[in-house]
Coordinates of C-alpha atoms in Angstrom, one line a residue:
M1 CA 0.0 0.0 0.0
S2 CA 2.9 2.4 0.7
I3 CA 4.1 1.9 -2.9
F4 CA 0.6 2.8 -4.1
T5 CA 0.2 5.8 -1.9
R6 CA 3.6 7.1 -3.0
F7 CA 2.1 8.1 -6.4
L8 CA -1.1 9.6 -5.0
P9 CA -1.5 13.4 -4.6
S10 CA 0.0 14.9 -1.4
R11 CA -3.1 16.9 -0.5
L12 CA -5.6 14.9 1.6
A13 CA -8.7 16.2 -0.2
H14 CA -7.3 15.3 -3.6
R15 CA -6.2 11.9 -2.3
I16 CA -9.5 10.9 -0.8
A17 CA -11.4 12.2 -3.8
L18 CA -9.1 10.2 -6.1
I19 CA -9.5 7.0 -4.0
L20 CA -13.3 7.3 -3.9
T21 CA -13.4 8.0 -7.7
M22 CA -11.2 5.0 -8.4
L23 CA -13.2 2.7 -6.2
S24 CA -16.5 4.0 -7.8
L25 CA -15.1 3.5 -11.3
L26 CA -14.0 0.0 -10.3
L27 CA -17.5 -0.7 -9.1
A28 CA -19.0 0.7 -12.3
G29 CA -16.5 -1.4 -14.4
S30 CA -17.4 -4.5 -12.4
V31 CA -21.1 -3.9 -13.0
W32 CA -20.4 -3.4 -16.7
L33 CA -18.2 -6.5 -16.9
Y34 CA -20.9 -8.5 -15.1
G35 CA -23.5 -7.4 -17.6
R36 CA -21.2 -8.2 -20.5
L37 CA -19.8 -11.5 -19.3
T38 CA -22.8 -12.9 -17.4
L39 CA -26.1 -11.0 -17.9
I40 CA -26.1 -10.5 -21.7
P41 CA -24.8 -14.0 -22.5
S42 CA -27.5 -15.5 -20.3
I43 CA -30.1 -13.4 -22.1
E44 CA -28.7 -14.5 -25.4
Q45 CA -28.8 -18.1 -24.3
Y46 CA -32.4 -17.6 -23.3
E47 CA -33.1 -16.1 -26.8
Q48 CA -31.4 -19.1 -28.5
T49 CA -33.5 -21.5 -26.5
A50 CA -36.6 -19.5 -27.2
A51 CA -35.8 -19.4 -30.9
R52 CA -35.2 -23.2 -30.9
T53 CA -38.5 -23.7 -29.2
Q54 CA -40.2 -21.4 -31.7
A55 CA -38.7 -23.3 -34.6
A56 CA -39.8 -26.6 -33.2
G57 CA -43.3 -25.1 -32.5
T58 CA -43.5 -23.7 -36.0
R59 CA -42.7 -27.1 -37.5
N60 CA -45.1 -28.9 -35.2
A61 CA -47.8 -26.4 -36.1
F62 CA -47.1 -27.0 -39.8
L63 CA -47.2 -30.7 -39.4
E64 CA -50.4 -30.5 -37.4
S65 CA -52.1 -28.5 -40.2
A66 CA -50.7 -31.1 -42.6
A67 CA -52.2 -33.9 -40.5
T68 CA -55.6 -32.1 -40.9
V69 CA -55.2 -32.2 -44.6
E70 CA -54.4 -35.9 -44.4
R71 CA -57.5 -36.6 -42.4
L72 CA -59.6 -34.6 -44.9
A73 CA -58.1 -36.5 -47.8
L74 CA -58.7 -39.8 -46.1
S75 CA -62.4 -39.0 -45.6
W76 CA -62.6 -38.0 -49.3
A77 CA -60.8 -41.2 -50.4
N78 CA -63.2 -43.4 -48.5
W79 CA -66.3 -41.8 -49.9
D80 CA -68.5 -43.8 -52.2
D81 CA -69.0 -40.9 -54.6
T82 CA -65.3 -40.6 -55.0
Y83 CA -65.0 -44.4 -55.6
N84 CA -67.7 -44.3 -58.2
Y85 CA -66.0 -41.4 -60.0
A86 CA -62.7 -43.2 -60.1
T87 CA -64.2 -46.5 -61.3
G88 CA -66.3 -45.0 -64.1
G89 CA -69.6 -44.8 -62.2
D90 CA -71.7 -41.8 -61.4
T91 CA -69.7 -38.6 -61.7
L92 CA -72.5 -36.0 -61.4
R93 CA -72.7 -35.9 -57.6
L94 CA -69.0 -35.5 -57.1
D95 CA -68.7 -32.8 -59.9
A96 CA -71.5 -30.9 -58.3
Y97 CA -69.8 -31.0 -54.9
L98 CA -66.4 -30.0 -56.3
Q99 CA -68.0 -26.9 -57.9
G100 CA -70.0 -25.9 -54.8
Q101 CA -69.1 -23.1 -52.4
K102 CA -68.6 -25.3 -49.4
V103 CA -65.3 -26.7 -50.7
N104 CA -63.9 -23.2 -50.7
T105 CA -64.1 -23.1 -46.9
L106 CA -62.0 -26.2 -46.5
G107 CA -58.7 -24.4 -47.3
I108 CA -57.7 -26.8 -50.0
D109 CA -55.7 -25.5 -53.0
F110 CA -56.2 -28.4 -55.4
L111 CA -57.6 -31.9 -55.7
A112 CA -56.8 -34.6 -58.3
I113 CA -58.3 -38.1 -58.9
F114 CA -56.4 -40.8 -60.7
D115 CA -57.5 -44.3 -61.7
R116 CA -55.9 -47.4 -60.3
N117 CA -53.2 -47.3 -63.0
G118 CA -52.2 -43.7 -62.4
G119 CA -54.1 -42.1 -65.2
L120 CA -55.4 -38.6 -64.4
L121 CA -59.2 -38.4 -64.4
T122 CA -59.9 -34.9 -63.2
T123 CA -58.5 -31.9 -61.3
A124 CA -60.1 -29.1 -59.3
E125 CA -58.5 -25.8 -58.0
W126 CA -60.0 -23.3 -55.5
D127 CA -58.9 -19.8 -55.0
G128 CA -61.4 -19.1 -52.1
M129 CA -64.0 -17.6 -54.5
S130 CA -64.6 -20.2 -57.2
A131 CA -63.5 -23.6 -58.5
Q132 CA -61.5 -24.2 -61.7
R133 CA -61.6 -27.7 -63.3
D134 CA -58.9 -29.4 -65.2
D135 CA -56.5 -26.5 -65.5
L136 CA -53.8 -27.3 -68.0
A137 CA -51.0 -25.8 -65.8
L138 CA -52.0 -28.1 -62.9
V139 CA -52.3 -31.1 -65.3
R140 CA -48.8 -30.5 -66.5
E141 CA -47.4 -30.3 -62.9
L142 CA -49.1 -33.6 -62.1
S143 CA -47.9 -35.4 -65.2
P144 CA -45.8 -38.6 -64.8
A145 CA -42.7 -36.8 -66.0
T146 CA -42.6 -34.6 -62.9
E147 CA -41.3 -35.3 -59.4
F148 CA -44.9 -35.8 -58.3
G149 CA -45.6 -38.3 -61.1
R150 CA -42.6 -40.3 -60.1
Q151 CA -43.7 -40.4 -56.5
L152 CA -47.3 -41.4 -57.6
S153 CA -45.9 -44.2 -59.7
S154 CA -43.8 -45.4 -56.7
A155 CA -46.9 -45.3 -54.4
I156 CA -49.0 -47.3 -57.0
E157 CA -46.2 -49.8 -57.4
H158 CA -45.7 -50.4 -53.7
R159 CA -49.4 -50.0 -52.9
V160 CA -48.6 -47.6 -50.1
S161 CA -51.7 -46.8 -48.0
T162 CA -50.8 -43.1 -47.5
T163 CA -48.0 -41.0 -48.8
S164 CA -47.6 -37.3 -47.6
G165 CA -44.9 -34.8 -48.0
I166 CA -43.7 -31.7 -49.8
V167 CA -43.8 -31.5 -53.6
R168 CA -42.0 -28.7 -55.4
L169 CA -44.5 -27.5 -58.0
A170 CA -44.0 -24.6 -60.4
R171 CA -46.3 -22.5 -58.3
G172 CA -44.3 -23.1 -55.1
P173 CA -43.9 -25.8 -52.5
H174 CA -47.1 -27.7 -51.6
F175 CA -47.9 -30.3 -49.1
V176 CA -49.5 -33.2 -51.0
T177 CA -51.2 -36.3 -49.7
I178 CA -51.7 -39.5 -51.9
I179 CA -54.3 -41.9 -50.6
P180 CA -55.9 -45.0 -52.3
I181 CA -59.6 -44.6 -53.1
R182 CA -61.9 -47.2 -51.5
T183 CA -65.5 -47.6 -50.5
T184 CA -66.9 -46.5 -47.2
N185 CA -66.4 -50.0 -45.6
R186 CA -62.8 -50.1 -47.0
T187 CA -63.3 -53.8 -48.0
S188 CA -63.4 -53.1 -51.8
P189 CA -60.2 -53.2 -53.9
I190 CA -58.4 -49.9 -54.7
G191 CA -60.5 -48.0 -57.2
G192 CA -58.0 -45.2 -57.8
Y193 CA -55.9 -42.5 -56.0
L194 CA -56.9 -39.3 -54.6
V195 CA -54.4 -36.4 -54.4
M196 CA -55.0 -33.4 -52.2
G197 CA -52.5 -30.5 -52.0
V198 CA -52.2 -27.3 -50.0
S199 CA -49.7 -24.5 -50.3
A200 CA -47.0 -24.6 -47.7
D201 CA -47.5 -20.9 -47.0
K202 CA -51.2 -21.5 -46.4
L203 CA -50.5 -24.4 -44.0
L204 CA -48.1 -22.2 -42.1
L205 CA -50.7 -19.5 -41.9
Q206 CA -53.4 -21.9 -40.7
G207 CA -51.2 -23.4 -38.0
K208 CA -50.1 -20.0 -36.6
G209 CA -51.7 -16.7 -35.6
P210 CA -51.5 -13.7 -37.9
F211 CA -48.7 -12.0 -35.9
S212 CA -46.6 -15.2 -35.7
A213 CA -47.2 -16.0 -39.4
A214 CA -45.9 -12.5 -40.4
Q215 CA -42.6 -13.4 -38.8
S216 CA -42.5 -16.9 -40.4
S217 CA -41.8 -18.1 -43.9
A218 CA -41.8 -21.4 -45.9
L219 CA -39.1 -21.7 -48.6
S220 CA -38.1 -24.6 -50.8
I221 CA -34.8 -26.1 -50.1
T222 CA -33.7 -25.0 -53.6
S223 CA -35.0 -21.4 -53.2
R224 CA -32.7 -18.6 -54.1
D225 CA -34.0 -16.5 -51.3
L226 CA -32.3 -18.6 -48.6
P227 CA -29.7 -16.8 -46.5
D228 CA -26.1 -17.8 -47.1
A229 CA -25.8 -19.3 -43.7
V230 CA -28.8 -21.5 -44.3
Q231 CA -27.4 -22.5 -47.7
R232 CA -24.1 -23.6 -46.1
W233 CA -26.1 -25.6 -43.6
I234 CA -27.9 -27.4 -46.4
N235 CA -24.7 -28.0 -48.3
K236 CA -23.2 -29.7 -45.3
G237 CA -26.1 -32.1 -45.2
I238 CA -29.0 -31.8 -42.7
E239 CA -31.0 -34.3 -40.9
N240 CA -34.7 -34.4 -40.3
E241 CA -34.6 -33.2 -36.7
D242 CA -32.0 -30.6 -37.2
L243 CA -32.8 -27.0 -36.3
L244 CA -30.6 -24.0 -37.3
I245 CA -30.5 -20.9 -35.1
L246 CA -29.0 -17.7 -36.6
G247 CA -28.4 -14.5 -34.6
S248 CA -27.9 -11.0 -35.7
D249 CA -27.8 -7.6 -34.0
D250 CA -31.5 -6.9 -34.3
K251 CA -33.2 -10.4 -34.7
I252 CA -32.6 -14.1 -34.2
E253 CA -33.7 -16.6 -36.9
S254 CA -34.6 -20.3 -36.6
W255 CA -35.1 -22.8 -39.4
G256 CA -36.7 -26.2 -39.4
V257 CA -37.0 -28.9 -42.0
V258 CA -40.0 -30.7 -43.6
N259 CA -39.5 -33.8 -45.8
S260 CA -40.7 -34.4 -49.3
L261 CA -42.8 -37.4 -50.4
S262 CA -39.5 -39.4 -50.7
G263 CA -38.5 -38.6 -47.1
K264 CA -35.7 -36.2 -48.0
P265 CA -35.5 -32.5 -46.8
A266 CA -37.6 -30.4 -49.1
L267 CA -39.0 -27.4 -47.2
L268 CA -37.5 -25.0 -44.7
L269 CA -39.7 -23.3 -42.2
G270 CA -38.1 -20.0 -41.1
S271 CA -39.1 -17.9 -38.1
N272 CA -37.6 -14.8 -36.7
Q273 CA -38.1 -12.7 -33.6
P274 CA -36.6 -9.4 -32.6
R275 CA -33.9 -9.3 -30.0
D276 CA -35.8 -6.9 -27.8
M277 CA -34.4 -8.3 -24.5
S278 CA -30.8 -8.2 -25.7
R279 CA -31.1 -4.7 -27.1
L280 CA -32.9 -3.6 -23.9
A281 CA -30.2 -5.2 -21.7
S282 CA -27.4 -3.8 -23.7
S283 CA -28.9 -0.3 -23.8
S284 CA -29.7 -0.5 -20.1
L285 CA -26.2 -1.7 -19.3
Q286 CA -24.6 1.1 -21.3
Q287 CA -26.9 3.7 -19.6
L288 CA -26.0 2.1 -16.2
A289 CA -22.3 2.3 -17.0
L290 CA -22.7 5.9 -18.1
F291 CA -24.7 6.9 -15.1
S292 CA -22.2 5.1 -12.9
V293 CA -19.3 7.0 -14.4
I294 CA -21.1 10.4 -14.1
G295 CA -22.1 9.5 -10.5
T296 CA -18.5 8.5 -9.6
L297 CA -17.2 11.8 -11.0
L298 CA -19.8 13.8 -9.0
L299 CA -19.1 11.7 -6.0
G300 CA -15.4 12.4 -6.3
L301 CA -16.0 16.2 -6.7
L302 CA -18.4 16.1 -3.7
A303 CA -15.8 14.1 -1.6
W304 CA -13.1 16.6 -2.6
W305 CA -15.3 19.5 -1.6
V306 CA -16.3 18.0 1.7
V307 CA -12.8 16.9 2.7
H308 CA -11.3 20.2 1.5
A309 CA -13.9 22.3 3.3
N310 CA -14.0 20.3 6.6
I311 CA -10.7 18.6 6.9
S312 CA -8.0 19.7 4.4
T313 CA -8.3 23.5 5.0
R314 CA -8.4 23.1 8.8
L315 CA -5.4 20.7 8.7
G316 CA -3.6 23.4 6.6
W317 CA -4.2 25.9 9.4
L318 CA -2.9 23.4 11.9
L319 CA 0.2 22.8 9.8
Q320 CA 0.9 26.5 9.5
S321 CA 0.5 26.9 13.3
I322 CA 2.8 24.0 13.9
H323 CA 5.4 25.5 11.6
G324 CA 5.0 28.7 13.5
M325 CA 5.9 26.9 16.7
V326 CA 9.3 26.0 15.4
R327 CA 10.0 29.4 13.8
P328 CA 10.8 32.6 15.7
G329 CA 8.1 35.0 16.4
R330 CA 4.5 34.9 17.6
V331 CA 2.0 32.3 16.5
A332 CA -1.5 33.1 15.3
V333 CA -4.2 31.4 17.2
I334 CA -6.6 29.3 15.2
E335 CA -10.4 29.8 15.4
T336 CA -11.9 26.6 16.4
H337 CA -15.5 25.3 16.5
G338 CA -17.1 21.9 16.6
N339 CA -16.3 18.8 18.6
D340 CA -14.4 16.6 16.2
E341 CA -10.8 15.4 16.3
V342 CA -9.5 18.3 14.3
S343 CA -11.1 20.8 16.7
Y344 CA -9.5 19.0 19.7
L345 CA -6.1 19.1 18.0
A346 CA -6.6 22.8 17.1
R347 CA -7.4 23.6 20.7
A348 CA -4.3 21.8 21.9
I349 CA -2.1 23.6 19.4
N350 CA -3.7 26.9 20.4
H351 CA -2.8 26.2 24.0
L352 CA 0.9 25.7 23.0
A353 CA 0.8 28.8 20.7
M354 CA -0.6 30.9 23.6
G355 CA 2.2 29.6 25.8
K356 CA 4.8 30.5 23.2
N357 CA 3.3 33.9 22.6
A358 CA 3.3 34.5 26.4
S359 CA 7.0 33.5 26.5
I360 CA 7.8 35.8 23.6
E361 CA 6.0 38.7 25.3
A362 CA 7.8 38.1 28.5
Q363 CA 11.2 37.9 26.7
R364 CA 10.4 41.1 24.8
T365 CA 9.6 42.8 28.1
A366 CA 12.8 41.6 29.6
E367 CA 14.8 42.7 26.6
Q368 CA 13.2 46.1 26.7
Q369 CA 14.1 46.4 30.4
L370 CA 17.6 45.1 29.6
D371 CA 18.0 47.6 26.9
M372 CA 16.9 50.4 29.2
V373 CA 19.4 49.1 31.9
F374 CA 22.1 48.6 29.2
S375 CA 21.8 52.2 27.9
Q376 CA 21.3 54.0 31.2
A377 CA 23.6 51.9 33.4
P378 CA 26.5 53.9 34.9
G379 CA 28.8 50.9 34.6
A380 CA 30.4 49.7 31.4
M381 CA 28.3 47.1 29.5
M382 CA 29.0 45.3 26.2
Q383 CA 27.0 42.9 24.1
L384 CA 28.7 40.3 21.9
R385 CA 27.5 37.8 19.3
D386 CA 29.9 35.2 17.9
G387 CA 32.7 37.1 19.7
Q388 CA 32.0 40.4 17.9
V389 CA 30.7 43.6 19.6
T390 CA 27.1 44.3 18.6
D391 CA 26.4 47.0 21.2
L392 CA 28.2 49.1 23.8
N393 CA 26.9 51.7 26.3
A394 CA 28.3 55.1 26.9
A395 CA 30.2 54.1 30.1
G396 CA 31.8 51.3 28.1
A397 CA 32.9 53.7 25.4
A398 CA 34.4 56.0 28.0
L399 CA 36.2 53.1 29.7
Y400 CA 37.8 52.1 26.3
K401 CA 38.5 55.8 25.7
A402 CA 36.6 55.7 22.4
P403 CA 35.0 58.9 21.0
H404 CA 31.7 57.0 20.8
A405 CA 30.4 53.5 21.0
A406 CA 30.0 53.0 17.2
T407 CA 33.7 52.9 16.8
L408 CA 33.9 49.6 18.7
V409 CA 30.9 47.9 17.2
G410 CA 32.0 45.1 14.8
L411 CA 35.3 44.5 16.5
H412 CA 36.2 41.1 17.9
L413 CA 36.6 40.7 21.6
S414 CA 40.2 39.5 21.1
E415 CA 41.0 43.0 19.9
L416 CA 39.7 44.5 23.1
L417 CA 41.4 42.2 25.6
E418 CA 45.0 41.2 26.5
T419 CA 44.8 37.7 25.0
N420 CA 47.9 36.4 26.7
D421 CA 46.0 36.1 30.0
A422 CA 44.5 32.7 30.7
T423 CA 41.3 34.4 31.9
A424 CA 41.0 36.2 28.6
K425 CA 41.2 32.9 26.7
R426 CA 38.5 31.5 28.9
L427 CA 36.3 34.5 28.2
L428 CA 36.9 34.0 24.4
L429 CA 35.9 30.4 24.7
L430 CA 32.7 31.4 26.5
T431 CA 31.7 33.7 23.6
Q432 CA 31.9 30.7 21.2
S433 CA 30.0 28.3 23.4
K434 CA 26.7 26.9 22.0
K435 CA 25.3 25.5 25.2
A436 CA 21.5 25.7 25.4
M437 CA 21.6 26.9 29.1
A438 CA 22.4 30.3 30.4
Q439 CA 25.7 30.6 32.3
S440 CA 27.4 33.4 34.2
V441 CA 31.2 33.7 34.8
R442 CA 33.2 36.4 36.7
L443 CA 36.8 36.9 35.5
L444 CA 39.7 39.3 36.0
C445 CA 41.1 40.5 32.7
R446 CA 43.1 43.4 31.2
I447 CA 41.4 45.4 28.5
R448 CA 43.0 47.3 25.7
C449 CA 41.9 50.9 25.5
R450 CA 41.8 52.7 22.1
D451 CA 44.9 54.9 23.1
G452 CA 47.0 51.7 23.6
S453 CA 46.8 51.5 27.4
Q454 CA 45.8 48.5 29.3
R455 CA 43.6 48.4 32.3
P456 CA 42.8 45.6 34.7
C457 CA 39.1 45.0 35.1
E458 CA 36.6 42.6 36.7
I459 CA 34.4 41.3 33.9
T460 CA 31.1 39.4 34.6
A461 CA 30.1 37.5 31.5
L462 CA 26.4 36.4 31.1
S463 CA 25.7 33.9 28.2
M464 CA 22.1 33.9 27.1
P465 CA 20.9 31.1 24.7
Q466 CA 19.4 32.4 21.5
A467 CA 18.5 31.0 18.0
G468 CA 21.9 30.5 16.3
L469 CA 24.9 31.8 18.2
P470 CA 24.4 32.9 21.8
I471 CA 24.4 36.5 23.0
V472 CA 27.0 37.3 25.7
H473 CA 26.6 40.4 27.9
L474 CA 29.8 41.7 29.6
Y475 CA 29.7 43.9 32.7
I476 CA 33.1 45.6 33.0
T477 CA 34.3 47.1 36.3
P478 CA 37.7 48.7 36.3
L479 CA 40.0 47.8 39.3
S480 CA 42.2 50.9 39.1
S481 CA 41.4 54.6 38.9
A482 CA 41.1 56.3 35.6
D483 CA 44.6 57.8 36.0
E484 CA 46.3 54.5 36.6
D485 CA 46.9 52.5 33.5
T486 CA 49.3 50.0 32.2
R487 CA 51.1 50.8 29.0
P488 CA 53.4 48.4 27.0
D489 CA 56.3 50.9 26.9
S490 CA 56.4 51.4 30.7
T491 CA 59.8 51.3 32.5
V492 CA 60.9 48.3 34.6
S493 CA 60.3 50.2 37.8
E494 CA 56.7 51.0 36.7
T495 CA 56.2 47.4 35.9
N496 CA 57.5 46.3 39.2
T497 CA 55.4 48.9 40.9
Q498 CA 52.3 47.5 39.1
A499 CA 53.4 44.0 40.1
D500 CA 53.6 45.0 43.7
K501 CA 50.1 46.4 43.4
T502 CA 48.9 43.2 41.9
E503 CA 50.4 41.2 44.7
S504 CA 48.6 43.4 47.2
N505 CA 45.4 42.7 45.2
P506 CA 44.7 38.9 45.3
R507 CA 41.7 39.1 42.9
L508 CA 44.0 39.7 39.9
I509 CA 44.7 36.3 38.4
S510 CA 47.7 37.1 36.1
I511 CA 49.7 40.2 35.0
K512 CA 51.7 40.2 31.8
R513 CA 55.4 40.0 32.4
A514 CA 57.7 42.8 31.4
S515 CA 59.1 42.5 27.9
S516 CA 62.7 41.2 27.5
K517 CA 64.1 44.5 26.6
H518 CA 63.5 45.7 30.2
A519 CA 65.0 42.7 31.8

């Protein structure tokens, strides 16, 4: 996690907003992936199953309507009037029936009667309005040279009781039934053959409702209107129970097979249904993903605003206050309200800030008092930083016989002391000390006046800890009168006299020995 957070923004509000946005986008992506990988495939599988069921239902409905035609043809083939017509008996009653209006309501397209040897006796066609007898076009389509004629000859030769299937006529695929003609008691020999046919489209319409029929079609297996995928399916070789399911973006198609009179695939029943569920699911999923992305962005902005207004800004104030605690100067007090953790932390920092401000105020007051004492003190006082003179009062300038204090400011203490004394070296080391605690030392040293004279003095050094190098205050008290001084060019007697004075004064730690030229 530390590696991950290393690349996040440093500001808390931006980081929280980014994390919430990333988590929300991850959630939106998960929902989208779930829909794409699980929801939509399950819907598509359901549509495939529904299409397969519809294809099977379409074919079953078609075969059920065909079975109705078979039953109707069987009743006609076992009718005495039909038997008499086929065997050369009375034909008037059957002719009158075939031309009547009642036959139009049966939904039959054509009827043909053959004798027992397969010779055509008569045909009748119905268009729903009237009957047409012995039409030449129909007679040609039922001739022995056609596919139907070959199937009729095979049925006569093998004396098959009933033969039904699809026949490809010039007018389109028709479902045709061939049944031997017998008397009502079915004990007589075969008097001929009755053929009854219905258009495949009409059978499909009869077996389905108008809405379903509008989405279904019946095409010959040799039709040029077949889709390429269906044509490839046919070329591979199909079986009777095979169903073909084809899907596209807007609909899903299903195809079933109906056999011919010879038992081979001859008719394809196609059905299609719109893919409403898939389109709805895909559209809803896209809208959900879009709304999720928009929602996550709004959530990220809201999180940034909330965190920035309530946490990040307040933490920035706390950070500034903490930085002020370690920097010199006063610290601004933070306005606090509320009872959350940030408010508790702000109150604690305010308490520390007020303590620092009080200390600064006390130090400022002390420094003002010290400056007043420094400037108005009758004794000599000097202020040093890093061993250099930063301030000197008037008494100190007079002690050093300087015209004014400014002439000594900036000089190093080693230029104002006789550095050969051990006490002077100790004093110089004290000015360079960086101890954090205040310390006070009293020493006896000789100072160098600006006219070249030297003068023994008692120096009290006070080191005050400050930021950076410490400040050292020197309180200088001369040990001899203003007229008594020690010069480097004094005679041996003067030096001995000064030595005698020093011996009589035990507070003086060391006196510079006379130079060798006076030995």
